[in-house]
Amino acid sequence: MENIYEFALPELTQRLAAHGFPAYRAVQVFGWLYKKRAEEFAKMRTLPPHLRRELADTFYCGLPECTLKRVSADKTEKYLFRLTDGRTVETVMIPEKKRRTLCVSSQVGCRFNCAFCASGASGFQRNLTVAEIVGQHLWAADHERPVTHIVYMGIGEPLDNFANVAGSISLLCEPKGLGFSPRKITVSTCGIIPRLPQLAEAFPKVKLSVSLHAATDDLRSRLMPVNRKYPLKNLMPALKTYTKTTGQPVTCEYALIGGLNTGIKQARSLAKLLGGIKHKVNLIPLHAARGNARPATEEETTAFTAELKKKNIFFTLRASRGPDIDAACGQLRAQARGGVRA
């Protein structure tokens, strides 16, 4: 049997058509799954009994189970989801005045092992399925206040799981289902260059965020091993092409790591690197993380941002959210399994 949450509406329509059911029945099923949140076919009362039996014989309704919830003093919420194989992933809800952003995971672990990130501490285990990704949103939307924005910035590298991430975006944006606006979805990447044209073609309105964190290949390769395969000299032209194709700026994520990437020289290098690319820079205060990485001091941050202003680089300085509940990617999962706190 197959998990019905894996199927986009066109695919489900084809499956039901093969059993002799008209297209409008698939639309009804979608409505029950994503608008009325029915998790049992027997509860889909507007469907004829023989269709409900056919659905029960062919599919099952399988979503991740939330086993732990933490709430920060700043109202950030973190959820630990258990998957059917016993593995776990994390999801974070970030409330603001006019929006509630859900940060979803796309993989169990991560193969890219960035020096400052807890997600890759235990290595890569597997990709999340479409149902496991969408399920994080369905649970949060059912048990908390409405979700207004979704960011693929949790555990894993979204573009390393492109097929399932793309499938989940299609499901989220299906007008007959959840009806989420693609303009309110952001996909983050460490810089998987070959996937950028595919993302631009499939979802030109979805926002792109790139984990940059350094402005030179030498430093970025130390922080992010992926840079050895996809160096800045190749990544930046690819981002320039992406912005021209989609007409949207790319957000460059830059974690402020004390003593490493927050000097005046690094600020100047960043300004030079971003020349000619439609961009925004998101400066991120570092949570306590792996290895010897430490958060930048207030003095380091002030000097770094002052130099960016001189160079006319538009940036925002993100407030640190949820440090008291280990809201950074991978921290809660590591504790829950008895791993090393990163």
mmCIF file of C-alpha atoms in Angstrom:
data_model
loop_
_atom_site.group_PDB
_atom_site.id
_atom_site.type_symbol
_atom_site.label_atom_id
_atom_site.label_comp_id
_atom_site.label_asym_id
_atom_site.label_seq_id
_atom_site.Cartn_x
_atom_site.Cartn_y
_atom_site.Cartn_z
ATOM 1 C CA MET A 1 0.000 0.000 0.000
ATOM 2 C CA GLU A 2 1.081 3.573 -0.652
ATOM 3 C CA ASN A 3 0.852 6.674 1.472
ATOM 4 C CA ILE A 4 -1.829 8.902 -0.060
ATOM 5 C CA TYR A 5 -0.034 12.046 1.151
ATOM 6 C CA GLU A 6 2.703 11.297 -1.388
ATOM 7 C CA PHE A 7 0.470 12.121 -4.357
ATOM 8 C CA ALA A 8 -0.141 15.443 -6.059
ATOM 9 C CA LEU A 9 -3.633 16.011 -7.414
ATOM 10 C CA PRO A 10 -2.820 15.078 -11.059
ATOM 11 C CA GLU A 11 -1.219 11.811 -9.897
ATOM 12 C CA LEU A 12 -4.115 10.949 -7.626
ATOM 13 C CA THR A 13 -6.558 11.757 -10.423
ATOM 14 C CA GLN A 14 -4.754 9.285 -12.684
ATOM 15 C CA ARG A 15 -4.727 6.597 -10.002
ATOM 16 C CA LEU A 16 -8.448 6.913 -9.388
ATOM 17 C CA ALA A 17 -9.212 7.111 -13.112
ATOM 18 C CA ALA A 18 -7.494 3.747 -13.531
ATOM 19 C CA HIS A 19 -10.131 2.358 -11.157
ATOM 20 C CA GLY A 20 -12.978 4.004 -13.060
ATOM 21 C CA PHE A 21 -13.524 7.086 -10.909
ATOM 22 C CA PRO A 22 -14.058 10.535 -12.500
ATOM 23 C CA ALA A 23 -11.628 13.423 -11.893
ATOM 24 C CA TYR A 24 -13.908 15.281 -9.500
ATOM 25 C CA ARG A 25 -13.614 12.424 -7.017
ATOM 26 C CA ALA A 26 -9.880 13.090 -6.668
ATOM 27 C CA VAL A 27 -10.679 16.730 -5.949
ATOM 28 C CA GLN A 28 -13.096 15.611 -3.229
ATOM 29 C CA VAL A 29 -10.471 13.345 -1.696
ATOM 30 C CA PHE A 30 -7.992 16.229 -1.703
ATOM 31 C CA GLY A 31 -10.502 18.427 0.035
ATOM 32 C CA TRP A 32 -10.999 15.866 2.770
ATOM 33 C CA LEU A 33 -7.249 15.365 3.243
ATOM 34 C CA TYR A 34 -6.038 18.954 3.164
ATOM 35 C CA LYS A 35 -9.021 21.190 3.935
ATOM 36 C CA LYS A 36 -11.007 19.039 6.375
ATOM 37 C CA ARG A 37 -7.942 17.130 7.612
ATOM 38 C CA ALA A 38 -9.593 13.697 7.571
ATOM 39 C CA GLU A 39 -6.991 11.024 8.322
ATOM 40 C CA GLU A 40 -9.337 8.071 7.786
ATOM 41 C CA PHE A 41 -11.105 7.234 4.543
ATOM 42 C CA ALA A 42 -14.185 6.102 6.477
ATOM 43 C CA LYS A 43 -14.697 9.717 7.610
ATOM 44 C CA MET A 44 -14.896 11.067 4.051
ATOM 45 C CA ARG A 45 -18.685 11.090 4.122
ATOM 46 C CA THR A 46 -19.333 12.691 0.723
ATOM 47 C CA LEU A 47 -17.554 9.841 -1.058
ATOM 48 C CA PRO A 48 -19.541 6.785 -2.137
ATOM 49 C CA PRO A 49 -18.909 3.661 -0.033
ATOM 50 C CA HIS A 50 -17.255 1.772 -2.898
ATOM 51 C CA LEU A 51 -14.702 4.599 -3.370
ATOM 52 C CA ARG A 52 -13.926 4.671 0.325
ATOM 53 C CA ARG A 53 -13.338 0.908 0.233
ATOM 54 C CA GLU A 54 -11.127 1.260 -2.849
ATOM 55 C CA LEU A 55 -9.079 3.979 -1.144
ATOM 56 C CA ALA A 56 -8.666 1.886 2.004
ATOM 57 C CA ASP A 57 -7.561 -1.117 -0.057
ATOM 58 C CA THR A 58 -5.039 0.932 -2.077
ATOM 59 C CA PHE A 59 -3.687 3.651 0.203
ATOM 60 C CA TYR A 60 -3.037 4.495 3.829
ATOM 61 C CA CYS A 61 -2.924 7.870 5.586
ATOM 62 C CA GLY A 62 0.517 8.216 7.147
ATOM 63 C CA LEU A 63 1.895 11.363 8.794
ATOM 64 C CA PRO A 64 4.801 11.930 11.194
ATOM 65 C CA GLU A 65 4.033 11.885 14.917
ATOM 66 C CA CYS A 66 4.947 14.854 17.110
ATOM 67 C CA THR A 67 6.525 13.395 20.267
ATOM 68 C CA LEU A 68 7.951 16.503 21.909
ATOM 69 C CA LYS A 69 7.196 20.213 21.945
ATOM 70 C CA ARG A 70 9.191 23.000 23.532
ATOM 71 C CA VAL A 71 8.241 26.659 23.838
ATOM 72 C CA SER A 72 10.857 29.374 24.260
ATOM 73 C CA ALA A 73 10.562 32.479 26.387
ATOM 74 C CA ASP A 74 10.354 34.400 23.093
ATOM 75 C CA LYS A 75 7.407 32.172 22.015
ATOM 76 C CA THR A 76 9.414 30.208 19.440
ATOM 77 C CA GLU A 77 8.136 26.630 19.339
ATOM 78 C CA LYS A 78 10.128 23.534 18.479
ATOM 79 C CA TYR A 79 8.659 20.133 17.630
ATOM 80 C CA LEU A 80 10.321 16.747 17.439
ATOM 81 C CA PHE A 81 8.683 14.396 14.932
ATOM 82 C CA ARG A 82 9.067 10.633 14.987
ATOM 83 C CA LEU A 83 8.930 8.952 11.587
ATOM 84 C CA THR A 84 7.604 5.477 10.847
ATOM 85 C CA ASP A 85 11.111 3.964 11.003
ATOM 86 C CA GLY A 86 11.767 5.514 14.424
ATOM 87 C CA ARG A 87 14.064 8.245 13.162
ATOM 88 C CA THR A 88 13.395 11.833 14.188
ATOM 89 C CA VAL A 89 13.453 15.304 12.645
ATOM 90 C CA GLU A 90 12.755 18.790 13.958
ATOM 91 C CA THR A 91 10.444 21.624 12.991
ATOM 92 C CA VAL A 92 10.451 25.157 14.371
ATOM 93 C CA MET A 93 7.600 27.684 14.507
ATOM 94 C CA ILE A 94 8.731 31.297 14.661
ATOM 95 C CA PRO A 95 5.943 33.723 15.621
ATOM 96 C CA GLU A 96 6.093 37.405 14.726
ATOM 97 C CA LYS A 97 3.552 40.210 14.819
ATOM 98 C CA LYS A 98 2.010 39.574 11.401
ATOM 99 C CA ARG A 99 3.358 36.164 10.436
ATOM 100 C CA ARG A 100 4.050 32.674 11.715
ATOM 101 C CA THR A 101 6.920 31.007 9.925
ATOM 102 C CA LEU A 102 7.326 27.236 9.952
ATOM 103 C CA CYS A 103 10.854 25.939 9.413
ATOM 104 C CA VAL A 104 10.659 22.383 8.065
ATOM 105 C CA SER A 105 13.243 19.631 7.676
ATOM 106 C CA SER A 106 13.891 17.853 4.389
ATOM 107 C CA GLN A 107 16.298 15.065 5.384
ATOM 108 C CA VAL A 108 17.210 12.909 8.369
ATOM 109 C CA GLY A 109 20.676 14.245 9.062
ATOM 110 C CA CYS A 110 22.768 15.985 6.435
ATOM 111 C CA ARG A 111 25.659 14.856 4.268
ATOM 112 C CA PHE A 112 27.310 18.303 3.964
ATOM 113 C CA ASN A 113 28.654 18.616 7.512
ATOM 114 C CA CYS A 114 29.047 22.392 7.888
ATOM 115 C CA ALA A 115 31.419 23.172 10.735
ATOM 116 C CA PHE A 116 28.959 25.222 12.788
ATOM 117 C CA CYS A 117 25.736 23.245 12.245
ATOM 118 C CA ALA A 118 24.402 20.441 14.441
ATOM 119 C CA SER A 119 22.371 18.867 11.606
ATOM 120 C CA GLY A 120 25.319 17.030 10.115
ATOM 121 C CA ALA A 121 26.857 15.880 13.407
ATOM 122 C CA SER A 122 25.451 12.356 13.049
ATOM 123 C CA GLY A 123 25.835 12.172 9.283
ATOM 124 C CA PHE A 124 23.215 11.613 6.623
ATOM 125 C CA GLN A 125 20.635 8.846 7.102
ATOM 126 C CA ARG A 126 17.966 9.321 4.468
ATOM 127 C CA ASN A 127 15.743 11.734 2.568
ATOM 128 C CA LEU A 128 12.341 12.666 3.897
ATOM 129 C CA THR A 129 9.395 11.683 1.725
ATOM 130 C CA VAL A 130 6.839 14.132 0.385
ATOM 131 C CA ALA A 131 4.383 13.039 3.085
ATOM 132 C CA GLU A 132 6.950 13.502 5.848
ATOM 133 C CA ILE A 133 7.726 17.031 4.697
ATOM 134 C CA VAL A 134 4.113 18.107 4.187
ATOM 135 C CA GLY A 135 3.148 16.332 7.391
ATOM 136 C CA GLN A 136 5.216 18.774 9.441
ATOM 137 C CA HIS A 137 3.050 21.597 8.123
ATOM 138 C CA LEU A 138 -0.208 19.697 8.544
ATOM 139 C CA TRP A 139 0.503 18.972 12.207
ATOM 140 C CA ALA A 140 1.558 22.540 12.995
ATOM 141 C CA ALA A 141 -1.397 24.035 11.134
ATOM 142 C CA ASP A 142 -3.796 21.754 13.014
ATOM 143 C CA HIS A 143 -2.385 22.136 16.514
ATOM 144 C CA GLU A 144 -1.104 25.712 16.505
ATOM 145 C CA ARG A 145 -2.266 28.993 15.020
ATOM 146 C CA PRO A 146 -2.247 29.246 11.198
ATOM 147 C CA VAL A 147 1.077 29.063 9.366
ATOM 148 C CA THR A 148 1.669 32.065 7.089
ATOM 149 C CA HIS A 149 5.153 31.278 5.734
ATOM 150 C CA ILE A 150 7.209 28.126 5.206
ATOM 151 C CA VAL A 151 10.992 27.926 5.019
ATOM 152 C CA TYR A 152 12.939 24.803 4.070
ATOM 153 C CA MET A 153 15.730 25.563 6.528
ATOM 154 C CA GLY A 154 15.481 22.712 9.008
ATOM 155 C CA ILE A 155 17.568 19.552 9.112
ATOM 156 C CA GLY A 156 19.041 18.560 5.743
ATOM 157 C CA GLU A 157 19.849 20.151 2.404
ATOM 158 C CA PRO A 158 16.605 20.686 0.443
ATOM 159 C CA LEU A 159 18.200 20.630 -3.015
ATOM 160 C CA ASP A 160 19.900 17.329 -2.189
ATOM 161 C CA ASN A 161 16.374 15.912 -1.896
ATOM 162 C CA PHE A 162 15.035 17.858 -4.854
ATOM 163 C CA ALA A 163 12.338 15.452 -6.081
ATOM 164 C CA ASN A 164 10.597 15.162 -2.712
ATOM 165 C CA VAL A 165 11.018 18.835 -1.837
ATOM 166 C CA ALA A 166 9.528 19.761 -5.217
ATOM 167 C CA GLY A 167 6.671 17.319 -4.630
ATOM 168 C CA SER A 168 5.961 18.843 -1.239
ATOM 169 C CA ILE A 169 5.940 22.383 -2.649
ATOM 170 C CA SER A 170 3.477 21.280 -5.324
ATOM 171 C CA LEU A 171 1.208 19.813 -2.648
ATOM 172 C CA LEU A 172 1.451 22.892 -0.445
ATOM 173 C CA CYS A 173 0.561 25.173 -3.361
ATOM 174 C CA GLU A 174 -2.264 23.047 -4.839
ATOM 175 C CA PRO A 175 -5.338 25.347 -4.959
ATOM 176 C CA LYS A 176 -7.685 22.387 -4.395
ATOM 177 C CA GLY A 177 -5.762 21.488 -1.265
ATOM 178 C CA LEU A 178 -3.729 23.695 1.031
ATOM 179 C CA GLY A 179 -3.561 26.584 -1.442
ATOM 180 C CA PHE A 180 -0.313 27.994 -0.084
ATOM 181 C CA SER A 181 1.213 30.916 -2.003
ATOM 182 C CA PRO A 182 4.626 30.086 -3.518
ATOM 183 C CA ARG A 183 5.697 33.643 -2.671
ATOM 184 C CA LYS A 184 5.469 32.669 0.994
ATOM 185 C CA ILE A 185 7.793 29.686 0.621
ATOM 186 C CA THR A 186 11.585 29.891 0.878
ATOM 187 C CA VAL A 187 14.001 27.124 -0.069
ATOM 188 C CA SER A 188 17.463 27.248 1.468
ATOM 189 C CA THR A 189 20.563 25.660 -0.010
ATOM 190 C CA CYS A 190 24.242 25.389 0.774
ATOM 191 C CA GLY A 191 24.866 25.911 -2.935
ATOM 192 C CA ILE A 192 24.015 22.802 -4.990
ATOM 193 C CA ILE A 193 24.597 24.524 -8.319
ATOM 194 C CA PRO A 194 23.065 21.939 -10.711
ATOM 195 C CA ARG A 195 19.694 22.159 -8.954
ATOM 196 C CA LEU A 196 19.338 25.937 -9.193
ATOM 197 C CA PRO A 197 18.078 25.994 -12.818
ATOM 198 C CA GLN A 198 15.586 23.237 -11.973
ATOM 199 C CA LEU A 199 14.241 25.187 -9.015
ATOM 200 C CA ALA A 200 13.994 28.364 -11.088
ATOM 201 C CA GLU A 201 12.066 26.561 -13.823
ATOM 202 C CA ALA A 202 9.726 24.603 -11.561
ATOM 203 C CA PHE A 203 9.011 27.285 -8.946
ATOM 204 C CA PRO A 204 10.076 30.744 -10.150
ATOM 205 C CA LYS A 205 7.988 32.478 -7.465
ATOM 206 C CA VAL A 206 9.468 30.526 -4.572
ATOM 207 C CA LYS A 207 12.187 32.457 -2.762
ATOM 208 C CA LEU A 208 15.766 31.223 -2.663
ATOM 209 C CA SER A 209 18.079 31.496 0.322
ATOM 210 C CA VAL A 210 21.758 30.544 0.074
ATOM 211 C CA SER A 211 23.924 29.681 3.059
ATOM 212 C CA LEU A 212 26.987 31.757 2.265
ATOM 213 C CA HIS A 213 28.745 32.325 5.628
ATOM 214 C CA ALA A 214 32.046 33.367 4.039
ATOM 215 C CA ALA A 215 33.149 35.555 1.155
ATOM 216 C CA THR A 216 36.317 33.705 0.114
ATOM 217 C CA ASP A 217 36.727 30.153 -1.114
ATOM 218 C CA ASP A 218 39.434 29.394 1.421
ATOM 219 C CA LEU A 219 37.332 30.305 4.472
ATOM 220 C CA ARG A 220 34.084 28.938 3.046
ATOM 221 C CA SER A 221 35.726 25.587 2.314
ATOM 222 C CA ARG A 222 36.853 25.436 5.950
ATOM 223 C CA LEU A 223 33.345 26.152 7.197
ATOM 224 C CA MET A 224 31.378 24.362 4.486
ATOM 225 C CA PRO A 225 33.015 21.364 2.759
ATOM 226 C CA VAL A 226 30.453 21.624 -0.078
ATOM 227 C CA ASN A 227 32.423 24.648 -1.284
ATOM 228 C CA ARG A 228 35.194 22.356 -2.492
ATOM 229 C CA LYS A 229 32.788 20.915 -5.052
ATOM 230 C CA TYR A 230 30.755 24.048 -5.713
ATOM 231 C CA PRO A 231 33.137 26.966 -5.048
ATOM 232 C CA LEU A 232 32.127 30.599 -4.897
ATOM 233 C CA LYS A 233 33.709 31.293 -8.274
ATOM 234 C CA ASN A 234 31.040 29.015 -9.785
ATOM 235 C CA LEU A 235 28.228 29.598 -7.299
ATOM 236 C CA MET A 236 28.011 33.373 -7.676
ATOM 237 C CA PRO A 237 27.543 33.332 -11.493
ATOM 238 C CA ALA A 238 24.888 30.641 -11.001
ATOM 239 C CA LEU A 239 23.075 32.881 -8.515
ATOM 240 C CA LYS A 240 23.303 35.812 -10.914
ATOM 241 C CA THR A 241 21.659 33.678 -13.612
ATOM 242 C CA TYR A 242 19.013 32.544 -11.121
ATOM 243 C CA THR A 243 18.025 36.092 -10.204
ATOM 244 C CA LYS A 244 17.828 37.098 -13.866
ATOM 245 C CA THR A 245 15.665 34.070 -14.664
ATOM 246 C CA THR A 246 13.216 34.519 -11.786
ATOM 247 C CA GLY A 247 13.393 38.289 -11.344
ATOM 248 C CA GLN A 248 13.759 37.757 -7.595
ATOM 249 C CA PRO A 249 16.655 38.606 -5.283
ATOM 250 C CA VAL A 250 18.511 35.814 -3.552
ATOM 251 C CA THR A 251 18.861 35.993 0.222
ATOM 252 C CA CYS A 252 22.407 35.298 1.380
ATOM 253 C CA GLU A 253 22.533 33.797 4.857
ATOM 254 C CA TYR A 254 25.611 34.759 6.832
ATOM 255 C CA ALA A 255 26.158 33.368 10.333
ATOM 256 C CA LEU A 256 28.224 35.733 12.465
ATOM 257 C CA ILE A 257 31.076 33.572 13.775
ATOM 258 C CA GLY A 258 33.404 35.334 16.151
ATOM 259 C CA GLY A 259 37.026 35.562 15.093
ATOM 260 C CA LEU A 260 36.384 33.982 11.685
ATOM 261 C CA ASN A 261 34.083 35.816 9.281
ATOM 262 C CA THR A 262 33.238 39.109 10.980
ATOM 263 C CA GLY A 263 36.320 41.230 10.370
ATOM 264 C CA ILE A 264 36.532 44.401 8.263
ATOM 265 C CA LYS A 265 38.381 42.487 5.533
ATOM 266 C CA GLN A 266 35.612 39.874 5.371
ATOM 267 C CA ALA A 267 32.962 42.602 5.114
ATOM 268 C CA ARG A 268 34.771 44.151 2.167
ATOM 269 C CA SER A 269 35.170 40.772 0.504
ATOM 270 C CA LEU A 270 31.448 40.110 0.947
ATOM 271 C CA ALA A 271 30.542 43.428 -0.646
ATOM 272 C CA LYS A 272 32.783 42.663 -3.612
ATOM 273 C CA LEU A 273 31.431 39.128 -3.953
ATOM 274 C CA LEU A 274 27.829 40.335 -4.173
ATOM 275 C CA GLY A 275 28.503 42.956 -6.827
ATOM 276 C CA GLY A 276 26.096 42.669 -9.772
ATOM 277 C CA ILE A 277 23.788 40.170 -8.052
ATOM 278 C CA LYS A 278 20.280 41.075 -6.954
ATOM 279 C CA HIS A 279 20.485 40.165 -3.287
ATOM 280 C CA LYS A 280 19.642 40.648 0.365
ATOM 281 C CA VAL A 281 21.974 39.684 3.199
ATOM 282 C CA ASN A 282 20.567 38.040 6.313
ATOM 283 C CA LEU A 283 23.037 38.224 9.200
ATOM 284 C CA ILE A 284 22.420 35.469 11.745
ATOM 285 C CA PRO A 285 23.638 35.484 15.346
ATOM 286 C CA LEU A 286 25.209 32.082 15.895
ATOM 287 C CA HIS A 287 23.712 29.721 18.468
ATOM 288 C CA ALA A 288 26.198 27.749 20.514
ATOM 289 C CA ALA A 289 27.264 25.192 17.935
ATOM 290 C CA ARG A 290 29.778 22.535 16.994
ATOM 291 C CA GLY A 291 33.515 22.600 17.470
ATOM 292 C CA ASN A 292 35.252 25.828 18.423
ATOM 293 C CA ALA A 293 32.821 28.130 16.633
ATOM 294 C CA ARG A 294 31.581 30.922 18.874
ATOM 295 C CA PRO A 295 29.025 33.682 18.402
ATOM 296 C CA ALA A 296 30.412 37.040 17.329
ATOM 297 C CA THR A 297 30.708 39.621 20.072
ATOM 298 C CA GLU A 298 28.688 42.820 20.024
ATOM 299 C CA GLU A 299 31.828 44.736 19.061
ATOM 300 C CA GLU A 300 32.586 42.373 16.165
ATOM 301 C CA THR A 301 29.012 42.593 14.907
ATOM 302 C CA THR A 302 28.978 46.397 15.117
ATOM 303 C CA ALA A 303 32.240 46.750 13.179
ATOM 304 C CA PHE A 304 31.171 44.241 10.538
ATOM 305 C CA THR A 305 27.765 45.815 9.925
ATOM 306 C CA ALA A 306 29.249 49.325 9.867
ATOM 307 C CA GLU A 307 31.551 48.291 7.030
ATOM 308 C CA LEU A 308 28.664 46.730 5.105
ATOM 309 C CA LYS A 309 26.783 50.021 5.405
ATOM 310 C CA LYS A 310 29.777 51.864 3.992
ATOM 311 C CA LYS A 311 29.730 49.502 1.030
ATOM 312 C CA ASN A 312 25.963 50.032 0.532
ATOM 313 C CA ILE A 313 25.143 46.386 1.213
ATOM 314 C CA PHE A 314 21.519 45.932 2.258
ATOM 315 C CA PHE A 315 21.278 43.593 5.215
ATOM 316 C CA THR A 316 19.044 42.602 8.077
ATOM 317 C CA LEU A 317 20.326 41.406 11.437
ATOM 318 C CA ARG A 318 18.126 38.540 12.507
ATOM 319 C CA ALA A 319 17.207 38.341 16.161
ATOM 320 C CA SER A 320 18.372 35.128 17.810
ATOM 321 C CA ARG A 321 15.288 32.984 18.399
ATOM 322 C CA GLY A 322 14.757 30.099 20.796
ATOM 323 C CA PRO A 323 18.252 29.612 22.262
ATOM 324 C CA ASP A 324 16.691 28.347 25.502
ATOM 325 C CA ILE A 325 14.971 25.491 23.649
ATOM 326 C CA ASP A 326 17.906 24.613 21.368
ATOM 327 C CA ALA A 327 16.087 25.954 18.318
ATOM 328 C CA ALA A 328 19.111 25.710 16.026
ATOM 329 C CA CYS A 329 18.874 22.846 13.537
ATOM 330 C CA GLY A 330 19.646 19.424 14.958
ATOM 331 C CA GLN A 331 20.098 20.365 18.619
ATOM 332 C CA LEU A 332 16.870 18.941 20.037
ATOM 333 C CA ARG A 333 17.174 15.781 17.954
ATOM 334 C CA ALA A 334 20.702 15.171 19.254
ATOM 335 C CA GLN A 335 19.528 15.439 22.853
ATOM 336 C CA ALA A 336 16.465 13.267 22.297
ATOM 337 C CA ARG A 337 18.558 10.403 20.985
ATOM 338 C CA GLY A 338 21.188 10.857 23.679
ATOM 339 C CA GLY A 339 23.720 12.273 21.233
ATOM 340 C CA VAL A 340 26.244 15.000 21.765
ATOM 341 C CA ARG A 341 24.753 18.405 22.235
ATOM 342 C CA ALA A 342 26.008 20.632 19.467
#
